[in-house]
Amino acid sequence: NKFSFRKFWPLRNEIIQIKKIETCRHHCKAKTKTRLLDKFSSGKHFILTKIYNLKLVNNSESQYFYLKIKTVKKFLTIIYIFGVCFIVSQQKIKVIDAENNQPIPYAKIIFIGKDYSKNTEENGEFTLSESEEIDKIVCFGYEDFLVKTYQNVYSLKPKYKEIDNVEISKPINANSFTLGEIIKNSNHSFIASKNTWGVVDLFKNDENTSKTFIKKIKFLSKVVDIKNPAKINLVFYKNENGKPSNEIWKSFIISCEKGKKINEVSFEKNPILFPKEGVFIGFEWIMNEENSYTKKVTNNYPDGTKTTEKNTYINPSIFCQDSEQNNLFIIIKSRSIKFNNTKKFNRLSIEIDLTD
């Protein structure tokens, strides 16, 4: 008869202790509320319970029931062991601020021998797989953390730079200038998949030699197949002889709404002095579950065959557009590589508002 394994589980040890199950010769309607008879002092072993919808009538049914419970015990034990192994192979790690113990969102986790990295979620956590071994943890504004021993929680120290001479100046907002442009109908974009990378473009203000400030930045993006807005890292690199500097100069986490949108980032409260030599501005994707989605992709091969597979992608898509001049660089593992594209989609869809 049908019965509940979940209800039987607390009694599994007592049931398995039964060595011999004899024929039940009683209908035992009066015993329907009994879960398990007392240690079977009469020498007869009964399991008569209405709670589990069981009713034993002959020896063969009793033996069948006994074997079934024994099998269930083994089956549940296997599931339990599998569950424990799965939990062990998927470890939750947390990254926090060493000074205030607050979680650090979107910190980058770099692994030994892997061509990809991960980022923490908004709560500072990420999942570490069994095959992954952490090399170091990096985050803008914090000292790099070199991992020597495994921990469940890693604390990053804030980075403070000593500045000898500080020039304080504010924009007067008398004149405005615009660098770059956004073509809304552009259909070409960059997107991240498994590998971690970034893309930056060079912006120079050759027409105006006076001191200028970045007041606003706009860029075109697209977010699909996730519930919440996607997060991306808006990064600034100094221009060193036409190449991005080795280290990020400034970094801001930007939220992008769903759909194809023009995002606007305001710096009016804290204007950024625009370097005279220009600056590389672009994006670094945040590789975490919050931004990821899966999509079926069909691969077409020269011999006419096709294959379909599921790929994981990271929101948002960042749009680019046609340009004769190419100053795009791809950033991979802190190395910058000149982007070469024969189709001339060599300009990020970014617009920068400057003021003096």
Coordinates of C-alpha atoms in Angstrom, one line a residue:
N1 CA 0.0 0.0 0.0
K2 CA 1.0 3.6 -0.4
F3 CA 2.8 5.2 2.5
S4 CA 4.9 8.2 3.3
F5 CA 8.7 7.7 3.3
R6 CA 9.0 11.1 5.0
K7 CA 6.9 9.9 8.0
F8 CA 8.7 6.6 8.1
W9 CA 12.2 8.0 8.2
P10 CA 12.3 8.6 12.0
L11 CA 11.5 4.9 12.6
R12 CA 14.0 3.5 10.1
N13 CA 16.4 2.1 12.6
E14 CA 13.6 0.2 14.6
I15 CA 12.2 -1.2 11.4
I16 CA 15.5 -2.5 10.1
Q17 CA 16.1 -4.3 13.5
I18 CA 13.2 -6.6 12.7
K19 CA 14.8 -10.1 12.1
K20 CA 11.7 -12.1 11.5
I21 CA 8.2 -11.0 10.3
E22 CA 5.5 -13.6 11.0
T23 CA 2.1 -13.9 9.5
C24 CA -0.4 -11.4 10.9
R25 CA -3.6 -13.4 11.7
H26 CA -5.5 -10.5 13.1
H27 CA -7.4 -7.8 11.3
C28 CA -6.5 -5.5 14.2
K29 CA -8.9 -2.7 13.6
A30 CA -8.5 -1.8 17.3
K31 CA -4.8 -1.3 16.7
T32 CA -5.0 1.2 13.9
K33 CA -3.5 4.0 16.0
T34 CA -0.5 2.0 16.9
R35 CA 2.7 3.1 15.2
L36 CA 5.0 0.3 16.2
L37 CA 4.1 -2.5 18.7
D38 CA 6.1 -2.8 21.9
K39 CA 9.3 -4.8 21.2
F40 CA 7.1 -7.6 20.1
S41 CA 7.0 -9.4 23.5
S42 CA 4.6 -11.9 22.1
G43 CA 7.3 -12.9 19.6
K44 CA 5.2 -11.7 16.7
H45 CA 6.3 -8.6 14.8
F46 CA 3.6 -6.3 13.6
I47 CA 3.5 -2.9 11.8
L48 CA -0.1 -1.8 12.1
T49 CA -0.6 1.9 11.6
K50 CA -3.3 3.9 10.0
I51 CA -1.0 6.9 10.0
Y52 CA 1.1 5.3 7.3
N53 CA -1.8 3.6 5.5
L54 CA -0.4 0.1 6.1
K55 CA -2.2 -3.1 6.7
L56 CA -0.4 -6.4 6.7
V57 CA -2.4 -9.5 5.9
N58 CA 0.0 -12.3 5.2
N59 CA 3.7 -13.2 5.5
S60 CA 4.6 -12.4 1.9
E61 CA 3.3 -8.9 2.2
S62 CA 5.2 -8.4 5.4
Q63 CA 8.4 -9.6 3.9
Y64 CA 7.8 -7.3 0.9
F65 CA 7.2 -4.4 3.2
Y66 CA 10.4 -5.1 5.1
L67 CA 12.5 -5.3 2.0
K68 CA 10.9 -2.1 0.7
I69 CA 11.8 -0.1 3.8
K70 CA 15.3 -1.5 3.8
T71 CA 15.7 -0.4 0.2
V72 CA 14.3 3.0 1.0
K73 CA 16.9 3.4 3.8
K74 CA 19.7 2.6 1.4
F75 CA 18.3 5.0 -1.2
L76 CA 17.9 7.9 1.2
T77 CA 21.4 7.2 2.6
I78 CA 22.8 7.5 -0.9
I79 CA 20.9 10.8 -1.5
Y80 CA 22.2 12.1 1.8
I81 CA 25.8 11.2 0.9
F82 CA 25.4 12.8 -2.5
G83 CA 24.0 15.9 -1.0
V84 CA 26.9 16.2 1.4
C85 CA 29.4 15.8 -1.4
F86 CA 27.7 18.4 -3.5
I87 CA 27.7 20.9 -0.6
V88 CA 31.4 20.2 0.0
S89 CA 32.2 20.7 -3.7
Q90 CA 30.3 24.1 -3.7
Q91 CA 31.7 26.4 -1.0
K92 CA 30.3 29.8 -0.2
I93 CA 33.1 32.4 0.3
K94 CA 32.7 35.9 1.6
V95 CA 34.8 39.0 1.1
I96 CA 34.6 41.8 3.6
D97 CA 36.2 45.2 4.5
A98 CA 38.9 44.7 7.1
E99 CA 38.0 48.0 8.9
N100 CA 34.2 47.8 9.2
N101 CA 33.5 44.1 8.4
Q102 CA 31.0 45.2 5.7
P103 CA 30.7 42.9 2.6
I104 CA 32.5 44.1 -0.5
P105 CA 30.3 43.7 -3.6
Y106 CA 31.8 42.8 -7.0
A107 CA 35.3 42.1 -5.8
K108 CA 37.3 40.1 -8.4
I109 CA 38.4 36.6 -7.6
I110 CA 41.4 35.4 -9.7
F111 CA 42.1 31.6 -9.8
I112 CA 45.2 29.6 -10.3
G113 CA 45.5 28.1 -13.7
K114 CA 42.1 29.4 -14.9
D115 CA 41.5 31.8 -17.9
Y116 CA 38.5 33.3 -16.1
S117 CA 37.7 35.0 -12.9
K118 CA 34.6 35.6 -10.8
N119 CA 33.1 38.6 -8.9
T120 CA 31.3 38.6 -5.6
E121 CA 27.6 39.2 -5.5
E122 CA 26.1 42.3 -4.0
N123 CA 26.3 40.7 -0.5
G124 CA 30.0 40.0 -0.9
E125 CA 29.6 36.3 -1.4
F126 CA 30.5 33.9 -4.3
T127 CA 30.5 30.2 -4.8
L128 CA 33.8 28.4 -5.0
S129 CA 33.8 25.1 -7.0
E130 CA 36.0 22.1 -6.1
S131 CA 38.2 22.6 -9.1
E132 CA 38.9 26.3 -8.3
E133 CA 41.8 27.5 -6.2
I134 CA 42.0 31.2 -5.4
D135 CA 45.2 33.0 -6.4
K136 CA 44.3 36.5 -5.2
I137 CA 41.4 38.9 -4.6
V138 CA 41.4 42.4 -6.0
C139 CA 39.0 45.3 -5.8
F140 CA 39.4 49.0 -6.7
G141 CA 40.2 51.0 -3.5
Y142 CA 41.6 48.0 -1.7
E143 CA 45.0 46.3 -1.4
D144 CA 45.4 43.1 -3.4
F145 CA 44.9 40.0 -1.2
L146 CA 47.3 37.1 -2.0
V147 CA 45.7 33.9 -0.8
K148 CA 48.1 31.6 1.0
T149 CA 45.6 29.5 3.0
Y150 CA 41.9 28.6 2.4
Q151 CA 39.4 30.6 4.4
N152 CA 35.6 31.1 4.4
V153 CA 36.0 34.8 4.9
Y154 CA 38.6 37.1 3.4
S155 CA 39.3 40.6 4.7
L156 CA 40.6 43.3 2.4
K157 CA 42.4 46.4 3.6
P158 CA 41.4 49.8 2.1
K159 CA 44.2 51.4 0.1
Y160 CA 45.3 54.9 0.9
K161 CA 47.6 56.9 -1.4
E162 CA 49.8 59.6 0.0
I163 CA 49.6 62.7 -2.1
D164 CA 52.3 65.3 -1.7
N165 CA 50.7 68.2 -3.6
V166 CA 47.0 68.5 -3.9
E167 CA 45.5 71.1 -6.3
I168 CA 41.9 71.8 -5.4
S169 CA 39.8 73.4 -8.2
K170 CA 36.2 73.6 -9.1
P171 CA 34.5 74.0 -12.5
I172 CA 33.0 77.4 -13.3
N173 CA 30.5 75.8 -15.8
A174 CA 30.9 78.7 -18.2
N175 CA 31.4 76.6 -21.3
S176 CA 30.4 73.0 -22.2
F177 CA 32.0 70.6 -24.6
T178 CA 31.1 67.1 -25.9
L179 CA 33.4 64.2 -26.8
G180 CA 32.2 61.2 -28.6
E181 CA 28.7 60.4 -29.8
I182 CA 25.9 57.8 -29.4
I183 CA 24.2 56.3 -32.5
K184 CA 21.0 54.8 -31.1
N185 CA 20.3 52.5 -34.0
S186 CA 23.7 50.7 -33.7
N187 CA 23.4 46.9 -33.8
H188 CA 27.0 46.0 -32.9
S189 CA 28.0 45.4 -29.3
F190 CA 30.4 43.8 -27.0
I191 CA 29.4 41.2 -24.4
A192 CA 31.2 38.9 -22.0
S193 CA 30.8 35.1 -21.7
K194 CA 33.0 32.8 -19.6
N195 CA 36.2 34.7 -19.8
T196 CA 36.7 38.0 -17.9
W197 CA 37.7 41.0 -19.9
G198 CA 37.1 44.7 -20.5
V199 CA 37.1 47.2 -23.3
V200 CA 38.2 50.8 -23.3
D201 CA 38.4 53.7 -25.7
L202 CA 40.6 56.8 -25.9
F203 CA 39.1 60.2 -25.5
K204 CA 41.1 63.4 -26.0
N205 CA 40.2 67.1 -25.9
D206 CA 42.4 68.5 -28.6
E207 CA 40.3 71.5 -29.4
N208 CA 40.3 73.0 -25.9
T209 CA 43.5 73.4 -24.0
S210 CA 42.0 75.0 -20.9
K211 CA 41.3 73.0 -17.7
T212 CA 38.1 71.0 -18.2
F213 CA 36.1 68.6 -16.0
I214 CA 33.9 65.6 -16.8
K215 CA 30.4 66.5 -15.9
K216 CA 28.4 63.6 -17.4
I217 CA 29.0 60.3 -19.2
K218 CA 26.4 58.6 -21.4
F219 CA 26.6 55.1 -22.9
L220 CA 24.4 52.7 -24.8
S221 CA 23.7 49.3 -23.4
K222 CA 21.3 46.4 -23.5
V223 CA 20.1 44.0 -20.7
V224 CA 18.2 40.9 -21.3
D225 CA 16.8 37.7 -19.6
I226 CA 17.4 38.7 -15.9
K227 CA 15.0 40.1 -13.4
N228 CA 17.0 43.0 -11.9
P229 CA 19.2 45.7 -13.5
A230 CA 22.6 44.6 -14.5
K231 CA 25.8 45.9 -13.0
I232 CA 29.0 46.9 -14.9
N233 CA 32.2 48.5 -13.9
L234 CA 32.8 51.9 -15.6
V235 CA 36.6 52.2 -15.6
F236 CA 39.1 55.0 -16.3
Y237 CA 42.7 54.4 -17.3
K238 CA 45.4 57.0 -17.8
N239 CA 46.8 57.6 -21.3
E240 CA 50.4 56.4 -21.4
N241 CA 51.8 57.0 -24.8
G242 CA 48.6 56.0 -26.6
K243 CA 48.0 52.9 -24.3
P244 CA 46.0 52.4 -21.2
S245 CA 48.0 52.5 -17.9
N246 CA 48.6 49.2 -16.1
E247 CA 46.4 50.1 -13.2
I248 CA 42.8 51.4 -13.1
W249 CA 42.7 55.2 -12.4
K250 CA 39.1 55.4 -11.4
S251 CA 36.2 52.9 -11.1
F252 CA 32.5 53.2 -10.7
I253 CA 29.8 50.5 -10.4
I254 CA 26.9 51.4 -12.7
S255 CA 23.4 49.9 -12.8
C256 CA 21.9 49.4 -16.3
E257 CA 18.1 49.0 -16.7
K258 CA 16.5 46.2 -18.7
G259 CA 16.2 46.7 -22.5
K260 CA 18.2 48.8 -24.8
K261 CA 18.9 52.1 -23.0
I262 CA 21.1 55.2 -22.9
N263 CA 22.6 55.2 -19.4
E264 CA 23.6 58.5 -17.9
V265 CA 26.2 58.9 -15.1
S266 CA 26.4 62.3 -13.5
F267 CA 29.6 63.6 -11.9
E268 CA 28.3 67.1 -11.2
K269 CA 28.6 66.7 -7.4
N270 CA 32.1 65.4 -7.8
P271 CA 33.5 66.5 -11.1
I272 CA 36.6 64.6 -12.5
L273 CA 39.4 66.7 -13.9
F274 CA 39.9 65.7 -17.5
P275 CA 43.6 64.9 -18.1
K276 CA 45.3 67.0 -20.8
E277 CA 46.8 63.9 -22.4
G278 CA 43.4 62.3 -22.6
V279 CA 41.9 59.3 -20.8
F280 CA 40.8 55.8 -21.6
I281 CA 37.2 55.1 -20.6
G282 CA 35.4 51.9 -20.9
F283 CA 33.9 48.9 -19.1
E284 CA 34.8 45.8 -17.2
W285 CA 32.1 43.1 -16.9
I286 CA 31.1 41.8 -13.5
M287 CA 31.2 38.0 -13.7
N288 CA 28.5 36.8 -11.2
E289 CA 25.2 35.1 -11.1
E290 CA 23.2 38.4 -10.9
N291 CA 24.3 39.4 -14.4
S292 CA 24.4 36.0 -16.1
Y293 CA 21.9 34.3 -18.4
T294 CA 21.9 31.2 -20.7
K295 CA 21.0 31.2 -24.4
K296 CA 20.9 28.5 -27.1
V297 CA 23.4 29.2 -29.9
T298 CA 23.6 27.5 -33.3
N299 CA 27.1 27.0 -34.7
N300 CA 27.4 26.8 -38.5
Y301 CA 30.5 25.0 -39.9
P302 CA 32.1 25.2 -43.4
D303 CA 31.1 21.7 -44.2
G304 CA 27.4 22.6 -43.8
T305 CA 26.9 20.9 -40.4
K306 CA 25.3 22.6 -37.4
T307 CA 25.5 22.2 -33.7
T308 CA 23.4 23.7 -30.9
E309 CA 24.7 24.4 -27.5
K310 CA 23.8 26.4 -24.4
N311 CA 26.2 29.3 -23.6
T312 CA 26.3 31.5 -20.6
Y313 CA 26.5 35.3 -21.1
I314 CA 27.1 38.3 -18.9
N315 CA 24.9 41.4 -19.0
P316 CA 24.9 44.1 -20.2
S317 CA 25.8 44.4 -23.9
I318 CA 27.9 47.5 -24.6
F319 CA 27.4 49.0 -28.0
C320 CA 30.0 50.2 -30.5
Q321 CA 29.8 52.0 -33.8
D322 CA 31.7 52.7 -37.0
S323 CA 34.8 54.9 -36.9
E324 CA 37.8 55.4 -39.1
Q325 CA 40.0 55.9 -36.1
N326 CA 40.7 53.0 -33.9
N327 CA 41.7 53.6 -30.3
L328 CA 40.0 50.5 -28.8
F329 CA 41.9 48.3 -26.4
I330 CA 40.9 45.0 -24.9
I331 CA 41.9 44.5 -21.2
I332 CA 42.6 40.9 -20.2
K333 CA 44.3 40.0 -16.9
S334 CA 45.6 43.6 -16.5
R335 CA 47.1 43.4 -20.0
S336 CA 46.0 45.8 -22.8
I337 CA 45.7 44.5 -26.4
K338 CA 44.9 46.7 -29.4
F339 CA 41.5 45.8 -30.9
N340 CA 41.7 45.0 -34.6
N341 CA 38.4 44.8 -36.5
T342 CA 38.2 44.9 -40.3
K343 CA 34.5 46.0 -40.1
K344 CA 35.5 49.4 -38.6
F345 CA 33.3 49.1 -35.5
N346 CA 36.1 50.8 -33.6
R347 CA 34.4 53.3 -31.3
L348 CA 32.4 52.7 -28.1
S349 CA 29.0 54.3 -28.0
I350 CA 30.0 56.8 -25.3
E351 CA 29.3 60.5 -25.0
I352 CA 31.2 62.7 -22.5
D353 CA 30.0 66.1 -21.4
L354 CA 32.8 68.4 -20.3
T355 CA 32.8 71.8 -18.6
D356 CA 35.4 74.4 -17.7

